[in-house]
CSV table of C-alpha atoms in Angstrom, one decimal:
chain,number,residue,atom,x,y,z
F,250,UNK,CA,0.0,0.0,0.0
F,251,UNK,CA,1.4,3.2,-1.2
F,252,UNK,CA,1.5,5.9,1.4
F,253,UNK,CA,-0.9,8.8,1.6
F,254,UNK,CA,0.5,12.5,1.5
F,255,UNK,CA,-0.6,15.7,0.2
F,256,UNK,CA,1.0,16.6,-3.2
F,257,UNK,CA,2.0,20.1,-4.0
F,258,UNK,CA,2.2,21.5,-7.7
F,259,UNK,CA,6.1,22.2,-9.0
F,260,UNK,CA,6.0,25.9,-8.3
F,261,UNK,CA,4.7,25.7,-4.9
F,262,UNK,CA,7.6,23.4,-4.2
F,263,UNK,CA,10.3,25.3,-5.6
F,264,UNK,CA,8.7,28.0,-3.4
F,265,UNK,CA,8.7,25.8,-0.2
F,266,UNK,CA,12.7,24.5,-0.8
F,267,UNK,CA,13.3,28.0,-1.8
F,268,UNK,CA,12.3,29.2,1.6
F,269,UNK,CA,13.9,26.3,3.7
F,270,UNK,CA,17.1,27.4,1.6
F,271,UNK,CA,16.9,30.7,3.1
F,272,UNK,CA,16.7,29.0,6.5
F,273,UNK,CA,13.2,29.4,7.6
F,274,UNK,CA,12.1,26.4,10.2
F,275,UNK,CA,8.7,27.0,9.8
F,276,UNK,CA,9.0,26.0,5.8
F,277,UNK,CA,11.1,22.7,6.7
F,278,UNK,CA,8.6,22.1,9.0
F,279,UNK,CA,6.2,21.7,6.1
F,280,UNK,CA,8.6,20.1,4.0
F,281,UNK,CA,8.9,17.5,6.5
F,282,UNK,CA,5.1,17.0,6.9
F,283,UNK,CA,4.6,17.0,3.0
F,284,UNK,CA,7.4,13.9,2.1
F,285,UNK,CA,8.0,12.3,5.7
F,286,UNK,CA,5.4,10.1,4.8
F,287,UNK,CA,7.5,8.6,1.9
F,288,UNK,CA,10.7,8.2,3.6
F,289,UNK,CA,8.9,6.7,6.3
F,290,UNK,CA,6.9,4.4,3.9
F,291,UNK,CA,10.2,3.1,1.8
F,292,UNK,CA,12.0,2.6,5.4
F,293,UNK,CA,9.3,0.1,6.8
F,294,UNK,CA,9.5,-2.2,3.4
F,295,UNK,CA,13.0,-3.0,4.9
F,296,UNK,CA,12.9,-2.7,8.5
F,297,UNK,CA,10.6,-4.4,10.9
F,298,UNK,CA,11.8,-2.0,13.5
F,299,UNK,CA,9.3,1.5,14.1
F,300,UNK,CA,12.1,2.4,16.7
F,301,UNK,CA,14.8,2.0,13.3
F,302,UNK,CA,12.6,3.6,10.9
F,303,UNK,CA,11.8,6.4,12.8
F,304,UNK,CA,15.8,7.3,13.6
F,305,UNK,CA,16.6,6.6,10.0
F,306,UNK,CA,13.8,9.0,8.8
F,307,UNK,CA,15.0,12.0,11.3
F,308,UNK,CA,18.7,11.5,10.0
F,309,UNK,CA,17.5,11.9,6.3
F,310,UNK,CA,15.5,15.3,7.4
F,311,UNK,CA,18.9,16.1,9.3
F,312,UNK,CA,20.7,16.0,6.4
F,313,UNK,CA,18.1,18.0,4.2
F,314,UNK,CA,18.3,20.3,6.7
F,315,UNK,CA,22.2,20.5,7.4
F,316,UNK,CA,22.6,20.9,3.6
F,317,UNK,CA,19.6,23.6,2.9
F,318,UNK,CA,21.3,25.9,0.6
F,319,UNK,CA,21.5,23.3,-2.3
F,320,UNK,CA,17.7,23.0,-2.0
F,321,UNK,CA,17.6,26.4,-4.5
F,322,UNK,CA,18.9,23.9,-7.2
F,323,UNK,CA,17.2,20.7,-6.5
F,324,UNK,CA,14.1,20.4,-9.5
F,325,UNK,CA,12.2,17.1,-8.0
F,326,UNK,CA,12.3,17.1,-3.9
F,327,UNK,CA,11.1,13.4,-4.3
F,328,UNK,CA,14.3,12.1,-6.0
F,329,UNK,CA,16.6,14.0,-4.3
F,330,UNK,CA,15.0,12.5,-0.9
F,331,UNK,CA,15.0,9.4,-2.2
F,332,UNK,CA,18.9,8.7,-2.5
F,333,UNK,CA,19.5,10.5,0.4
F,334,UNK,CA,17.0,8.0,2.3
F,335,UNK,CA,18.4,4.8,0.3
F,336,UNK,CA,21.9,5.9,0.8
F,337,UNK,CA,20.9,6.1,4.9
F,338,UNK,CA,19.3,3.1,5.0
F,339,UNK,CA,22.6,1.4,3.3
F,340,UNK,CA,24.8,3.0,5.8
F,341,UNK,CA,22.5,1.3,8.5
F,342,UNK,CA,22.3,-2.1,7.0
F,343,UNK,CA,26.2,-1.6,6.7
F,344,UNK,CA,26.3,-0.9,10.3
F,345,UNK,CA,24.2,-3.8,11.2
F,346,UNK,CA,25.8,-6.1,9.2
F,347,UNK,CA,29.4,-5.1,10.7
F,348,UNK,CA,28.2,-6.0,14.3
F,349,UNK,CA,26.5,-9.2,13.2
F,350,UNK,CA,29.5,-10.1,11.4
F,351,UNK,CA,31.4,-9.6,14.6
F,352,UNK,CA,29.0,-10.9,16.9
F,353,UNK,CA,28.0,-14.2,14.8
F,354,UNK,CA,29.9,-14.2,11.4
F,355,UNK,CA,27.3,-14.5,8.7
F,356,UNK,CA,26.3,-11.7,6.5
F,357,UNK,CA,23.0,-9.9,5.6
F,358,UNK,CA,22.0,-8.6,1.8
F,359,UNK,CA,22.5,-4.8,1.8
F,360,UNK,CA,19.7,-3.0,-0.1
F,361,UNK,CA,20.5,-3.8,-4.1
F,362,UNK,CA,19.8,-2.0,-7.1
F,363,UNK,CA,16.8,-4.4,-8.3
F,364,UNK,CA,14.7,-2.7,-5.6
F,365,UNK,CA,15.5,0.2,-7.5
F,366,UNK,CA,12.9,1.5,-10.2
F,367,UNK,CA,14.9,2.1,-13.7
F,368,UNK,CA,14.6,5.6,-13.6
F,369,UNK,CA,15.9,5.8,-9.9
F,370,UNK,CA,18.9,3.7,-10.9
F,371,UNK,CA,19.7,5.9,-13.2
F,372,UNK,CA,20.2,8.7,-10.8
F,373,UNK,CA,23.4,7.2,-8.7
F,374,UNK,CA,24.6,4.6,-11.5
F,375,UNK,CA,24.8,6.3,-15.3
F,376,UNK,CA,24.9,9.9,-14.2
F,377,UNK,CA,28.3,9.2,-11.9
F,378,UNK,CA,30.7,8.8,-14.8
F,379,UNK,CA,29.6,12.4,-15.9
F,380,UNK,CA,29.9,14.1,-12.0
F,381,UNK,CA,33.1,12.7,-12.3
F,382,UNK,CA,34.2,14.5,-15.1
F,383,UNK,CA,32.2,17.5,-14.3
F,384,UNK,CA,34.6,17.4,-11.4
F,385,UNK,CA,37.9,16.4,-12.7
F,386,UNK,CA,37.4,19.4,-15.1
F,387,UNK,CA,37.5,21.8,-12.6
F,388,UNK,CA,41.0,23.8,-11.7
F,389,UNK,CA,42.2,22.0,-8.4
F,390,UNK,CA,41.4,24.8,-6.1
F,391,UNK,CA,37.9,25.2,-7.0
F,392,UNK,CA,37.5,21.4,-6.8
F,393,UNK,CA,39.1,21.2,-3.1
F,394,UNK,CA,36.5,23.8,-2.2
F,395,UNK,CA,33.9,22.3,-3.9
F,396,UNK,CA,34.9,19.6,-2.0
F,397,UNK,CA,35.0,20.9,1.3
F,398,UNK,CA,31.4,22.8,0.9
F,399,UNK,CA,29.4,20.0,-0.4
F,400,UNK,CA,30.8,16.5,1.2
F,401,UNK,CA,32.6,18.1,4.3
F,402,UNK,CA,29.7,20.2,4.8
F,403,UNK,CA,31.6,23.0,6.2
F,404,UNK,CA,31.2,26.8,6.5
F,405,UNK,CA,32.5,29.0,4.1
F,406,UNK,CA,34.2,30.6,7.0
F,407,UNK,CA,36.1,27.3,7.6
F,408,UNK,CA,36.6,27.2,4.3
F,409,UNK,CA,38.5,30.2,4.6
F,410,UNK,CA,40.4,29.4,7.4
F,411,UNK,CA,41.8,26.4,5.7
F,412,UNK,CA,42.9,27.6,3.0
F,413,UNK,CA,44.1,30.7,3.9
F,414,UNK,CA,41.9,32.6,1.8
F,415,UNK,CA,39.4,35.7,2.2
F,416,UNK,CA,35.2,34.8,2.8
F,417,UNK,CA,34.9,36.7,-0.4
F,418,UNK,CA,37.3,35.1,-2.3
F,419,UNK,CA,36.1,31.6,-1.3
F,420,UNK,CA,32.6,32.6,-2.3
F,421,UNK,CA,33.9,33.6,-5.8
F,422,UNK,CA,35.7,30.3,-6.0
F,423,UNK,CA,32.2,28.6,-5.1
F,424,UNK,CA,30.6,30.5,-7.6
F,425,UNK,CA,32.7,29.8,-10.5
F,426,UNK,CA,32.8,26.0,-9.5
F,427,UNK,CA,29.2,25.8,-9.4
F,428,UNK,CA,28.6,27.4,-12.7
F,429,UNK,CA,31.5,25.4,-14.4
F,430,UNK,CA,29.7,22.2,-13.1
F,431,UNK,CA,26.4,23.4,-14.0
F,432,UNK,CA,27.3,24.1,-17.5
F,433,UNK,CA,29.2,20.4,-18.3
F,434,UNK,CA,26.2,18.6,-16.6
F,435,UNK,CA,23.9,20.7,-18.6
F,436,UNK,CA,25.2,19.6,-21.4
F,437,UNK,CA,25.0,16.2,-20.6
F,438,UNK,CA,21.3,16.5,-19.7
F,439,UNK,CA,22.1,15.6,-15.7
F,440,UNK,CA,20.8,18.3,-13.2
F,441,UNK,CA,23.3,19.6,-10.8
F,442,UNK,CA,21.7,19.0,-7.8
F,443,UNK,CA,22.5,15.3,-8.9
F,444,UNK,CA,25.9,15.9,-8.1
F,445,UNK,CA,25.2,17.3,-5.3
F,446,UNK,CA,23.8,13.8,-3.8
F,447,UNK,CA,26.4,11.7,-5.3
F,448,UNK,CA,29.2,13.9,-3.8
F,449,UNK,CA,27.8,13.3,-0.3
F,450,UNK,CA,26.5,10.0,-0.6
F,451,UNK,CA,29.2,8.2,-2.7
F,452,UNK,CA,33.0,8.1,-3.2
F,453,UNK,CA,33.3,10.9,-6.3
F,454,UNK,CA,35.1,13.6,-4.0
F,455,UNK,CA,37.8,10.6,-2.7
């Protein structure tokens, strides 16, 4: 049974993650009540524990939250939940499956990609080969803070700090990455918030 949840039309959710970008609680707060149903929903198909589901759900609305300023670019909320929520419930299963392994020495199946629907596989499978050269592309500096921004999750003050640089200076450098990437994926028909995902949930920034 497919879960129930009330839709909103696509300019009333670029609205919505335009407003949670900007940092305001009250707009997550409905962003949470909108699609919390559908993480919920794809975490119970895999585990029998509420008490598992429900901590795996907050951590995915953690994450949305901790990363809010790439919401401007995001075009469907739904997918970009989506791999964030799968990617969390792999890091769990992971987890699990480390302690068992420990514990008693057999192995559990990790979430695979046949659970997956075509177009959703797409997302994390086909479109990596072109984030990786959207990123390789990049001058070294503006890939390192690229780096540090998106998978590190750090400030741009921090940024600064580390590399020695001015706040405005390390914006610029942002800027200029984000446009460079923006124009290769383009032109390969991926959206840039797909990158986005992929630099914080897989191993392209390593």
């Amino acid at each position: 049974m497919q879960p129930t949840y009330t839709t909103i039309t696509g300019e009333q959710e670029k609205e919505l993650l335009g407003d949670v970008a900007a940092g305001n609680w009250e707009a997550f707060s409905r962003l949470y009540e909108l699609f919390s149903p559908l993480v919920l929903h794809y975490l119970q198909v895999y585990l029998p524990e509420k008490q598992d589901v429900e901590e795996i759900g907050q951590d995915v609305f953690l994450k949305v939250w901790k990363r809010k300023e790439t919401l401007i670019t995001v075009r469907s909320f739904k997918n970009y939940i989506f791999i964030i929520t799968r990617n969390a419930l792999n890091d769990f299963l992971r987890a699990r499956q480390s302690r068992q392994q420990q514990q008693a020495g057999y192995e559990r199946d990790f979430v695979q990609p046949h659970h997956y629907s075509p177009d959703d596989k797409l997302l994390t499978d086909q479109y990596e080969a072109i984030a990786r050269a959207a990123l390789a592309a990049l001058p070294e500096k503006q890939r390192r803070i690229f780096e540090l921004r998106t998978r590190d999750d750090k400030t741009i003050q921090e940024i600064a700090d580390e590399m020695g640089m001015s706040v405005g200076g390390i914006h610029k450098s942002l800027q200029q990455a984000i446009a460079a990437l923006r124009d290769h994926l383009g032109r390969h028909g991926v959206h840039y918030n797909l990158l986005i995902i992929l630099c914080c949930c897989a191993d392209l920034l390593q």
